[in-house]
Coordinates of N, CA, C and O in Angstrom, one line a residue:
X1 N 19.9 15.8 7.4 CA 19.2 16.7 6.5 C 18.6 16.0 5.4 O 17.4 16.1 4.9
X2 N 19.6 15.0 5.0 CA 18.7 14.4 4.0 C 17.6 13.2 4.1 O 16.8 12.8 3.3
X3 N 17.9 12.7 5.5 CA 16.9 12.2 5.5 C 15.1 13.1 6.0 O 14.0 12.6 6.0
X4 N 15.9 14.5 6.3 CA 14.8 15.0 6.5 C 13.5 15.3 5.2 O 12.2 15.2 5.2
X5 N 14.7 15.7 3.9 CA 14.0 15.6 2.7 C 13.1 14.3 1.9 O 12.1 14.4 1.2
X6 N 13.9 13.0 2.6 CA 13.3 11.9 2.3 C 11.6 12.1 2.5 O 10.7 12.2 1.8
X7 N 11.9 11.9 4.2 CA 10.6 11.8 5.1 C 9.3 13.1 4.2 O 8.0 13.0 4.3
X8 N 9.8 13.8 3.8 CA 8.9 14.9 3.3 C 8.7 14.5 1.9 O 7.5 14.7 1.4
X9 N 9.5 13.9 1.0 CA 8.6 13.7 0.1 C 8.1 12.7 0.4 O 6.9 12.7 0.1
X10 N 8.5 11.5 0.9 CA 7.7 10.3 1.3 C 5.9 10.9 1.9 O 4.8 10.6 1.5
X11 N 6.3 11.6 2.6 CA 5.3 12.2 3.3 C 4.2 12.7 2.0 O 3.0 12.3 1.8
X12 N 4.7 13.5 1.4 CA 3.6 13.8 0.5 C 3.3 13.1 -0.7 O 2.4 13.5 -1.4
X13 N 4.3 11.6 -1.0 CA 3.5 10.7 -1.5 C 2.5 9.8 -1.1 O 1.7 9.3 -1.8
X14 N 2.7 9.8 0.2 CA 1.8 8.5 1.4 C 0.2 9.1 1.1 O -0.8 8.6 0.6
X15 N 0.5 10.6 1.7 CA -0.9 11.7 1.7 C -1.4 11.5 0.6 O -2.4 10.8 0.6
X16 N -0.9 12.1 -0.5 CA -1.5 12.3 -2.1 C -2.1 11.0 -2.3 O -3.3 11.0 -2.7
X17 N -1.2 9.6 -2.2 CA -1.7 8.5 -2.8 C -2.8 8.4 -1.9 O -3.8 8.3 -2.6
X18 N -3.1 8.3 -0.8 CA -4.4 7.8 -0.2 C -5.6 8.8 -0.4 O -6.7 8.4 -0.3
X19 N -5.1 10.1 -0.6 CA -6.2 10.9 -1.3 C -6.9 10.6 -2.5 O -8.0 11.0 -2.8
X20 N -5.9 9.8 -3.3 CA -6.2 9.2 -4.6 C -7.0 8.0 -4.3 O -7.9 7.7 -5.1
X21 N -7.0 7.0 -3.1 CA -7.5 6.5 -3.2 C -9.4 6.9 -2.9 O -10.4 6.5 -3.6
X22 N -9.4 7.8 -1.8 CA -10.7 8.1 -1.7 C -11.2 8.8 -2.9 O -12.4 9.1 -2.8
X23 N -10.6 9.3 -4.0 CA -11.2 10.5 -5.1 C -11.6 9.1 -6.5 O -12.5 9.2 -7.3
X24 N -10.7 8.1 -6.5 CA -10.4 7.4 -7.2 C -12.3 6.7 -7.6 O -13.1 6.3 -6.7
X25 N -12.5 6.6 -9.1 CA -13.7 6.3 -9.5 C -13.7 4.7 -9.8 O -14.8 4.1 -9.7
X26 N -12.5 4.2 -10.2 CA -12.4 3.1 -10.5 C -11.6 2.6 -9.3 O -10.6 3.1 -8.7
X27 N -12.3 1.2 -9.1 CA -11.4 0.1 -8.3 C -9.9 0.5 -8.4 O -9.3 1.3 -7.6
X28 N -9.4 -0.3 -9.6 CA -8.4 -0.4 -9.7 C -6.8 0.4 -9.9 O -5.6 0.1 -10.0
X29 N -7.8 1.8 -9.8 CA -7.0 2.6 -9.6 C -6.6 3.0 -8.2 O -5.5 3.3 -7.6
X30 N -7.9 2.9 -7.8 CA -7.6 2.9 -6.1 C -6.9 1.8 -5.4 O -6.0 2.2 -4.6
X31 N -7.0 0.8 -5.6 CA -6.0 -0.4 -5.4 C -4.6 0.2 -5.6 O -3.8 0.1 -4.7
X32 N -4.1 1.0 -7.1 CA -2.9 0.8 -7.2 C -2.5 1.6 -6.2 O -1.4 1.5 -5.7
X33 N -3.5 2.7 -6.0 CA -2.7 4.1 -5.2 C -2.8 3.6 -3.9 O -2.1 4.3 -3.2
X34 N -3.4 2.8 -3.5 CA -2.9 2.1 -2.3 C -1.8 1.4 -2.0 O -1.4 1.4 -0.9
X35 N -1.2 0.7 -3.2 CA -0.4 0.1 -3.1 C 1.1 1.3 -3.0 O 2.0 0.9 -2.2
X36 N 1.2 2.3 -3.6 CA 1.9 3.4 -3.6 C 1.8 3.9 -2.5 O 3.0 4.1 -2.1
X37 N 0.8 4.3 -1.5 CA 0.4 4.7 -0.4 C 1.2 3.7 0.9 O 1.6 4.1 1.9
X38 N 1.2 2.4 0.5 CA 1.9 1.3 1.5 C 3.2 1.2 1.2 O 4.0 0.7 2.0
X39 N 3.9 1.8 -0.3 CA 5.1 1.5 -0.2 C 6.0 2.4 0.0 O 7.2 2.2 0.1
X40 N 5.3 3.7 0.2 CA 6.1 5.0 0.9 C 5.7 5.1 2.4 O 6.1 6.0 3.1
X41 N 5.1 4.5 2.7 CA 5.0 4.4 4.3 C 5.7 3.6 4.7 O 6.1 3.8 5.8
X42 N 6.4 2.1 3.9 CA 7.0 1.0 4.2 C 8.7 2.1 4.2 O 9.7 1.8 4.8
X43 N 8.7 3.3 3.3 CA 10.1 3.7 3.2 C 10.2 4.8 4.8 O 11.2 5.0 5.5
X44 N 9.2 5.2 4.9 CA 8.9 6.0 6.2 C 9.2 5.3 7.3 O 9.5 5.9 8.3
X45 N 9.2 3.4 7.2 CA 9.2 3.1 8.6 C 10.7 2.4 8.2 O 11.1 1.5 8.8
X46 N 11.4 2.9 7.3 CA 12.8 2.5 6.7 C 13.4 3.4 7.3 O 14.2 3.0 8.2
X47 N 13.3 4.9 7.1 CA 13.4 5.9 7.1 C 13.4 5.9 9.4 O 14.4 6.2 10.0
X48 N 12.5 5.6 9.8 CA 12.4 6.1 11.6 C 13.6 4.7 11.8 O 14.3 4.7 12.8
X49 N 13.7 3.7 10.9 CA 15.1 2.8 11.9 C 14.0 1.4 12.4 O 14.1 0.8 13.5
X50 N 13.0 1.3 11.4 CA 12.3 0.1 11.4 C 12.2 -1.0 10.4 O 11.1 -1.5 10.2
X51 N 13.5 -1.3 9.7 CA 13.5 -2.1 8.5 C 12.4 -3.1 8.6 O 11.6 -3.3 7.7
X52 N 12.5 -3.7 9.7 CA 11.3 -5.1 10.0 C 10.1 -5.0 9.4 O 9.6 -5.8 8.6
X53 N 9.7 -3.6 10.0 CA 7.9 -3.3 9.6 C 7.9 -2.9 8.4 O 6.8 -2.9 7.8
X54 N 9.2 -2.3 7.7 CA 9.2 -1.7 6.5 C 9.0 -3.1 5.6 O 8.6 -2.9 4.4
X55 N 9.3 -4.1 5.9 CA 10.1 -5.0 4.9 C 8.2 -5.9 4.8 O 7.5 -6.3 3.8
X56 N 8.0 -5.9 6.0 CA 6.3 -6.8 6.5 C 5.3 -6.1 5.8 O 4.3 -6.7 5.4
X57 N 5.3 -4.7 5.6 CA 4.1 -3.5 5.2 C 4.6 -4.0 4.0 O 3.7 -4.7 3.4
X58 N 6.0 -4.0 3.1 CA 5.6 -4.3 1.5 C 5.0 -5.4 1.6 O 3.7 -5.4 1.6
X59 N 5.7 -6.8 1.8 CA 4.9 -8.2 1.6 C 3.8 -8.5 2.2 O 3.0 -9.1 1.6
X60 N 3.5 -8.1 3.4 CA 1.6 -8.5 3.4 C 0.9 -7.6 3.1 O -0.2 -7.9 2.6
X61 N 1.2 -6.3 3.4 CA -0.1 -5.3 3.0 C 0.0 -5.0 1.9 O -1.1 -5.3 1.4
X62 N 0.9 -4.5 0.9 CA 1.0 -4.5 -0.2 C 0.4 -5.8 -1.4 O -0.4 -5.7 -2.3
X63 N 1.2 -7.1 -1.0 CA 0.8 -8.1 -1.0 C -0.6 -8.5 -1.5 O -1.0 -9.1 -2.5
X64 N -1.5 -7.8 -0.1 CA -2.8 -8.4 0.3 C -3.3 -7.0 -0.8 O -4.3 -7.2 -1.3
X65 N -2.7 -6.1 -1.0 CA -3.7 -5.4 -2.3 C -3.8 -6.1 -3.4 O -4.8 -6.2 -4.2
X66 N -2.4 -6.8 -3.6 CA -2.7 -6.8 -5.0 C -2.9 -8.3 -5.3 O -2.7 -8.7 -6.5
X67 N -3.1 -8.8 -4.7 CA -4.4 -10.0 -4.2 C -5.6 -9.4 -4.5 O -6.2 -9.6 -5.5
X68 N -5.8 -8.7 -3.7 CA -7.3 -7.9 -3.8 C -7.2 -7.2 -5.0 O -8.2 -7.5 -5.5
X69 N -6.7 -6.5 -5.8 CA -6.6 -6.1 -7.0 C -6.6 -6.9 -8.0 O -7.1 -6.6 -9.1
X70 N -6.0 -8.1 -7.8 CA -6.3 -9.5 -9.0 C -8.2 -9.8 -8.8 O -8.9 -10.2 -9.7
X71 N -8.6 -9.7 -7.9 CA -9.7 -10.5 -7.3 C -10.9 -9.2 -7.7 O -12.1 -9.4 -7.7
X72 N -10.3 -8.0 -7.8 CA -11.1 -7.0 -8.2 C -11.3 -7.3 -9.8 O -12.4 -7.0 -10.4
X73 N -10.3 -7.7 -10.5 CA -10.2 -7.7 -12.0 C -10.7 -8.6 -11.9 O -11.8 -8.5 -12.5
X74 N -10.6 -9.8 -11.4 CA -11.4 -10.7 -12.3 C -13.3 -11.0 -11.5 O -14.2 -11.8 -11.7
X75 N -13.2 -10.3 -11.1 CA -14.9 -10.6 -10.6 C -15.5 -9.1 -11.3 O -16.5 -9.1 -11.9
X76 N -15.0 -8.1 -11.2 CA -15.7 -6.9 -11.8 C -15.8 -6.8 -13.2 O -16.8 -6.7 -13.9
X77 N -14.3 -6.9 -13.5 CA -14.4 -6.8 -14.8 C -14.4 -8.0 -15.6 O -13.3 -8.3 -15.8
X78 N -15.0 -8.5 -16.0 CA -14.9 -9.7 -16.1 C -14.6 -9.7 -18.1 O -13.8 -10.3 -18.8
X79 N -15.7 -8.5 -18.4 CA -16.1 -8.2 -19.9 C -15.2 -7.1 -20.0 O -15.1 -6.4 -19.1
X80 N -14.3 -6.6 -21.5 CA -14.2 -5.8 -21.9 C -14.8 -4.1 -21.4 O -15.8 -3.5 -21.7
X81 N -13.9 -3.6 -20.7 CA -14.2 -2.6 -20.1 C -14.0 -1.0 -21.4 O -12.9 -0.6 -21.4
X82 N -14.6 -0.6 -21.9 CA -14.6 0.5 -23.3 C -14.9 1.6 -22.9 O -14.8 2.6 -23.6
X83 N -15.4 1.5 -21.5 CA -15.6 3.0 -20.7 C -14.8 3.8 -19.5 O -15.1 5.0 -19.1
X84 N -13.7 3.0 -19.0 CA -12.9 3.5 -17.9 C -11.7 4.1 -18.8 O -11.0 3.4 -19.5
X85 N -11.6 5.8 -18.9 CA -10.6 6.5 -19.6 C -9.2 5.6 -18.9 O -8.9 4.9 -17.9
X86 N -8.5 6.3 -20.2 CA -6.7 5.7 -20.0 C -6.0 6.4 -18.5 O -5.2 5.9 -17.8
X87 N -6.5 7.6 -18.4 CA -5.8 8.4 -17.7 C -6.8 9.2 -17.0 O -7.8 9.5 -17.7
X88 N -6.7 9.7 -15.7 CA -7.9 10.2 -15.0 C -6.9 11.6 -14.1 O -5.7 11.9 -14.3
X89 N -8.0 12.4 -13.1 CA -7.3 12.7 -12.5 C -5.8 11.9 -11.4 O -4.6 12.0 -11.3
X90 N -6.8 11.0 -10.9 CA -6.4 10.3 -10.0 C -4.3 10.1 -10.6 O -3.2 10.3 -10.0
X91 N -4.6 9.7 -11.6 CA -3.0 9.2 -12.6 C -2.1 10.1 -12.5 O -0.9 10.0 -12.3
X92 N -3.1 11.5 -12.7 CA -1.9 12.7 -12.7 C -1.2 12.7 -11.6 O 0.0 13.1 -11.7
X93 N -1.8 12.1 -10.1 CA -0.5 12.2 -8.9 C 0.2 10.8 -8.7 O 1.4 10.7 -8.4
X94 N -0.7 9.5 -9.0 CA 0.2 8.2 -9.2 C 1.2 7.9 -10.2 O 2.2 7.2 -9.8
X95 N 1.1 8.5 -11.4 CA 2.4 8.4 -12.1 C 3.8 9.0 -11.7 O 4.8 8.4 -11.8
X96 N 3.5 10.1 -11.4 CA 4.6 11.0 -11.0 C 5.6 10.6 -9.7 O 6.8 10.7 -9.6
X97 N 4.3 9.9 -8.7 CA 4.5 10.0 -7.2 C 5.5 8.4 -7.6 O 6.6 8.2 -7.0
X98 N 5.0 7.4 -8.6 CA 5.6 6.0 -8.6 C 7.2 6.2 -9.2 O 8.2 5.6 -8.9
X99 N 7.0 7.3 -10.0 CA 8.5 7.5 -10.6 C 9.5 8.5 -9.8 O 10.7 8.5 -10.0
X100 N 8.8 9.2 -8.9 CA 9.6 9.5 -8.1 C 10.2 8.7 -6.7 O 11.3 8.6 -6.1
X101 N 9.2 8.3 -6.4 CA 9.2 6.7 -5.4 C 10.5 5.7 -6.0 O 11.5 5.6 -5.4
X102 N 10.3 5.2 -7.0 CA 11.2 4.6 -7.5 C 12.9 5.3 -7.8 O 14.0 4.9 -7.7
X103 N 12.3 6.8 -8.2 CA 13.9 7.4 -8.2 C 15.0 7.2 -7.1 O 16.2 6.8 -7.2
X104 N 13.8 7.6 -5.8 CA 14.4 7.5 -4.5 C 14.6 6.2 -4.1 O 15.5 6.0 -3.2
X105 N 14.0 5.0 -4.7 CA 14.9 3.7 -4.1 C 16.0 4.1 -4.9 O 16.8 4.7 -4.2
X106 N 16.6 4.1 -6.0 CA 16.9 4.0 -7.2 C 18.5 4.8 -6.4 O 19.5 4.2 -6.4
X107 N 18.2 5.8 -6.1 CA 19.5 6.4 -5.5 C 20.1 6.3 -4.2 O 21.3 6.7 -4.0
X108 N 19.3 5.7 -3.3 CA 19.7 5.1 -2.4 C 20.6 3.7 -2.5 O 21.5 3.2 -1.8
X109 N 19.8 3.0 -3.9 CA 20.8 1.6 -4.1 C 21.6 1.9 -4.5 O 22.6 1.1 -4.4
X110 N 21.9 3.0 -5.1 CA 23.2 3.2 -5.8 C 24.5 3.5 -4.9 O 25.6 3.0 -4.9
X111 N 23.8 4.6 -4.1 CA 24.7 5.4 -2.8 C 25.0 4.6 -1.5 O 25.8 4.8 -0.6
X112 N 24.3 3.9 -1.7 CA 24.8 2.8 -0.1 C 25.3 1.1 -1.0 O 25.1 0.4 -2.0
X113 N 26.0 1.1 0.0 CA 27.1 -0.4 -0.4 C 26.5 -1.1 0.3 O 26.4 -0.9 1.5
X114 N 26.0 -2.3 -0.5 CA 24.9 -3.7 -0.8 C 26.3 -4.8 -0.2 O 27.1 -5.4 -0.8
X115 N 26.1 -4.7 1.3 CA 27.5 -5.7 2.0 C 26.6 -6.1 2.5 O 25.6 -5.4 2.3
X116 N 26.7 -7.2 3.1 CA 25.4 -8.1 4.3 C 26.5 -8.0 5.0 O 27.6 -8.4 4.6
X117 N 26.2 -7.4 6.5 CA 27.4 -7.6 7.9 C 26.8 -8.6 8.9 O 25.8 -8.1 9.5
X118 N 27.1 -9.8 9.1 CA 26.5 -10.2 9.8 C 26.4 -9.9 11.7 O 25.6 -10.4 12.5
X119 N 27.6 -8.9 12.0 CA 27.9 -8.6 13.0 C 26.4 -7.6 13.4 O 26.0 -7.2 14.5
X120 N 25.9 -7.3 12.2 CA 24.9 -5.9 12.3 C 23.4 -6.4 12.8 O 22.5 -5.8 13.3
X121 N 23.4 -8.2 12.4 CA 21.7 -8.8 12.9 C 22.0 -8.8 14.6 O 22.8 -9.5 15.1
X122 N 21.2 -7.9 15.1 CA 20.8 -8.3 16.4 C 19.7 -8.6 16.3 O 18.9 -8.0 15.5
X123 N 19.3 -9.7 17.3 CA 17.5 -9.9 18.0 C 17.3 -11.1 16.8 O 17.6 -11.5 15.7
X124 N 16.4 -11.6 18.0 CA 15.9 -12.7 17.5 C 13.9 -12.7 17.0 O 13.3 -11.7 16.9
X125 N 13.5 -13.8 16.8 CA 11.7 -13.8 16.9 C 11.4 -13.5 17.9 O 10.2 -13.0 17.7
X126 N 11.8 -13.5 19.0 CA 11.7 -13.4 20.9 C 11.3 -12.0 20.6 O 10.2 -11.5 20.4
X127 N 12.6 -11.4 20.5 CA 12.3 -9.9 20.3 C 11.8 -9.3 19.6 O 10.8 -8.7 20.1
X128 N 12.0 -9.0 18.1 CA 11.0 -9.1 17.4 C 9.6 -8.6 18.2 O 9.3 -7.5 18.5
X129 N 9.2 -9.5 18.4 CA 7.7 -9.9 18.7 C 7.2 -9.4 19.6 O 6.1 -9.0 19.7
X130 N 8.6 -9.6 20.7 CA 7.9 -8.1 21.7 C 8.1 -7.0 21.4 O 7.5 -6.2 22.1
X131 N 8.8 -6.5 20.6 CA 8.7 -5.2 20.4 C 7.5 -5.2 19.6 O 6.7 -4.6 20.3
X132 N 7.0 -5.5 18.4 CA 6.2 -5.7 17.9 C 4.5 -5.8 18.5 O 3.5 -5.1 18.2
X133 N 4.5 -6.7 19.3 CA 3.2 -6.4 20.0 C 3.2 -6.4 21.3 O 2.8 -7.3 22.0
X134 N 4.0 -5.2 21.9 CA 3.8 -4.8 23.2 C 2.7 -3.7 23.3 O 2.7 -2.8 22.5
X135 N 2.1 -3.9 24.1 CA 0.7 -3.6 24.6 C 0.7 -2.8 25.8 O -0.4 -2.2 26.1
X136 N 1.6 -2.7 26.3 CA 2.0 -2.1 27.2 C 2.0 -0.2 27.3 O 2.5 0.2 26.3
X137 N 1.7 0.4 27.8 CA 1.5 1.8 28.1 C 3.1 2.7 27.2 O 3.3 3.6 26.3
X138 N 3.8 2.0 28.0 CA 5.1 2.6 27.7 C 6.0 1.9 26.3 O 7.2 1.9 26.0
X139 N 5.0 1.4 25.7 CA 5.4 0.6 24.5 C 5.3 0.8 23.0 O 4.3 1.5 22.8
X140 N 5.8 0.5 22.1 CA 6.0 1.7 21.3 C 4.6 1.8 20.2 O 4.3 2.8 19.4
X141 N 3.8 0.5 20.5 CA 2.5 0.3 20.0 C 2.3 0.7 18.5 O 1.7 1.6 17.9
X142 N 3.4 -0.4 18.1 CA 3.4 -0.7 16.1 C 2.1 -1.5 16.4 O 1.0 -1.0 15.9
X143 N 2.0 -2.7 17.1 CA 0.7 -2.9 16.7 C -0.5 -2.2 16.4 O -1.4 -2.9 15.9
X144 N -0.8 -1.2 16.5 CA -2.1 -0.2 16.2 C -1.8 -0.5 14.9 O -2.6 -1.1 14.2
X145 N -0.4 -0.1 14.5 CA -0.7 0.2 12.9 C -1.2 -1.1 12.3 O -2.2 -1.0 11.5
X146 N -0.7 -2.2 12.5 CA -1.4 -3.2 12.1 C -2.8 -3.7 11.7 O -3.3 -4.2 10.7
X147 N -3.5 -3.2 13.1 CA -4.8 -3.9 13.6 C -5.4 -2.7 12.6 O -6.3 -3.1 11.9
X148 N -5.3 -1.2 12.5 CA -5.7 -0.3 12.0 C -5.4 -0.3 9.7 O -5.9 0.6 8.9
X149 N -4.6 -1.3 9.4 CA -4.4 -1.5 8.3 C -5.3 -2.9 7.9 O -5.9 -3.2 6.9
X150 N -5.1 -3.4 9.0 CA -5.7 -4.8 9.1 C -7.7 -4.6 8.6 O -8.4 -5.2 7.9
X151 N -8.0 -3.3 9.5 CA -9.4 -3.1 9.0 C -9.8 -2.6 8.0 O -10.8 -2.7 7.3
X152 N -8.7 -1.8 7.8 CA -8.6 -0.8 6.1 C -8.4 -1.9 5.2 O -8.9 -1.4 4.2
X153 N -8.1 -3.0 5.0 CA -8.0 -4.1 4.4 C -9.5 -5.1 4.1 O -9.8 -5.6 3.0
X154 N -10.3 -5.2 5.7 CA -11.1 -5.7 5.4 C -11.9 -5.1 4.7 O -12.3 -5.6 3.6
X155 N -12.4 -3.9 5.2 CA -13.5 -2.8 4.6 C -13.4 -2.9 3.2 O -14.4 -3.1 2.6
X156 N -12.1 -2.7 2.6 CA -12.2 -2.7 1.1 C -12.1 -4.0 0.8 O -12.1 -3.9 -0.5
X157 N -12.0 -5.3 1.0 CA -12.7 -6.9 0.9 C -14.1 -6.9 1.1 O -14.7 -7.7 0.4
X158 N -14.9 -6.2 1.6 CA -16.1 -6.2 1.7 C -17.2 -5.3 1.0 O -18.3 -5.6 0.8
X159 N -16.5 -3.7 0.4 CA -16.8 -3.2 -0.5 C -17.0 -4.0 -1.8 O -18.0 -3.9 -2.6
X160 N -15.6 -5.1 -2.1 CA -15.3 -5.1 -3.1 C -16.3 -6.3 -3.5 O -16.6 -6.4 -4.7
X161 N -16.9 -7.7 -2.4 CA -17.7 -8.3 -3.0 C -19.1 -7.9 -3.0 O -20.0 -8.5 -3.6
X162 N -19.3 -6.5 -2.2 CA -20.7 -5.7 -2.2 C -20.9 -5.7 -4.0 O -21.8 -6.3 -4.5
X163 N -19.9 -4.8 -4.7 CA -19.8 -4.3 -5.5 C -20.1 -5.3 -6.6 O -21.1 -5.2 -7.3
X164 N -19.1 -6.7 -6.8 CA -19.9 -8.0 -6.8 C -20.6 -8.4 -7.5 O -20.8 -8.9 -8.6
X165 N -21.5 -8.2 -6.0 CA -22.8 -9.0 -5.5 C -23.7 -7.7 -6.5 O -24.0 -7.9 -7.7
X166 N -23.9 -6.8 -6.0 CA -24.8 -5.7 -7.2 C -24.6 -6.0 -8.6 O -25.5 -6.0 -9.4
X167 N -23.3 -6.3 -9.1 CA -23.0 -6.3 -10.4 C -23.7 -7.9 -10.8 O -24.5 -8.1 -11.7
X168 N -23.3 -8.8 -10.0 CA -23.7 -10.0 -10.4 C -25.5 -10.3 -10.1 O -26.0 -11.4 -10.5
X169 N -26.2 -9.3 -9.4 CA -27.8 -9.4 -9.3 C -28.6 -8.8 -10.7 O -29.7 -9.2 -11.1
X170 N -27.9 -7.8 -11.1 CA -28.8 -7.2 -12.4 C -28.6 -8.1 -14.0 O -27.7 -8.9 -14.3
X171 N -29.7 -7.7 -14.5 CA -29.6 -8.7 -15.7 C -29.2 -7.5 -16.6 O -29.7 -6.4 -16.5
X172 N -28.4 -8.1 -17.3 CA -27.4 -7.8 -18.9 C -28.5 -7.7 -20.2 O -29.1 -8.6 -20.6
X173 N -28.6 -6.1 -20.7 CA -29.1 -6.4 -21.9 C -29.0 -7.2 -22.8 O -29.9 -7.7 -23.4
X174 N -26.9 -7.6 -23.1 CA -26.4 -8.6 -24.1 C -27.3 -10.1 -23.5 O -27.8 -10.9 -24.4
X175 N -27.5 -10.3 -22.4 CA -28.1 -11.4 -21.9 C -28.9 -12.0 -22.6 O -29.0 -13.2 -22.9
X176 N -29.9 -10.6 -22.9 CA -31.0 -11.4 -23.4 C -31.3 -11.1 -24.9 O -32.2 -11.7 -25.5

């Protein structure tokens, strides 16, 4: 039961934050709600009995945002920004959704006992990997999510030096 409650709010933070990302006016707020959006899906694939992919979605996808979110700051904004408000809509569901995200690690570290069993590692890289990219009909095909995060990744890499490339073609009144 309770993990059913988990899965449901996880669920409606995954949703909300990627809604934030499409509503989102600024980069960098969409970056972060991205990053919120990968790390309640990383607790979702915690949550089905996939620590592996949970543990890979924080460190590369998440990762690879906020890579891309340093690389958004420093090529966009380069100058004093005096016009992006403090707080938008977008914030009213990211703040909430991060502090409740965080509650929920927050009580699970508390409530489960931090033992390492070594009796409990089964499987090796071998396995891993086939389970991981079996391709097979009857297979449980995590890679989709990959290859399907993998493009959601590039697309916004290519937005972001479009965005750039426009900003860096027009001439600056202070310029001249």
């Amino acid at each position: 039961m309770l993990a059913l409650i988990y899965f449901i709010i996880l669920g409606v933070i995954a949703v909300g934050s990627a809604l934030c990302v499409l509503l989102s006016k600024h980069p960098l707020y969409g970056a972060l709600s991205l990053v919120v959006s990968m790390l309640s899906l990383a607790g979702i694939y915690g949550l089905l009995g996939s620590p592996f992919i949970g543990v890979v979605q924080i460190m590369v996808y998440a990762g690879a945002i906020i890579m891309l979110l340093t690389f958004v700051i420093m090529v966009l904004n380069a100058a004093k920004d005096g016009k992006t408000p403090m707080f938008d809509k977008v914030s009213l569901f990211v703040i909430p959704a991060a502090l409740v995200l965080s509650g929920l690690v927050g009580f699970v570290l508390v409530r489960s006992g931090i033992a390492f069993d070594a009796t409990a590692v089964r499987g090796s890289v071998k396995l891993t990997s086939e389970t991981l990219f079996n391709v097979a009909q009857e297979g449980p095909g995590y890679f989709v999510l990959f290859e399907v995060i993998g493009l959601l990744l590039l697309s916004a890499m290519a937005a972001a030096v479009l965005m750039a490339k426009k900003r860096l073609g027009t001439d600056n009144e202070e310029d001249k």
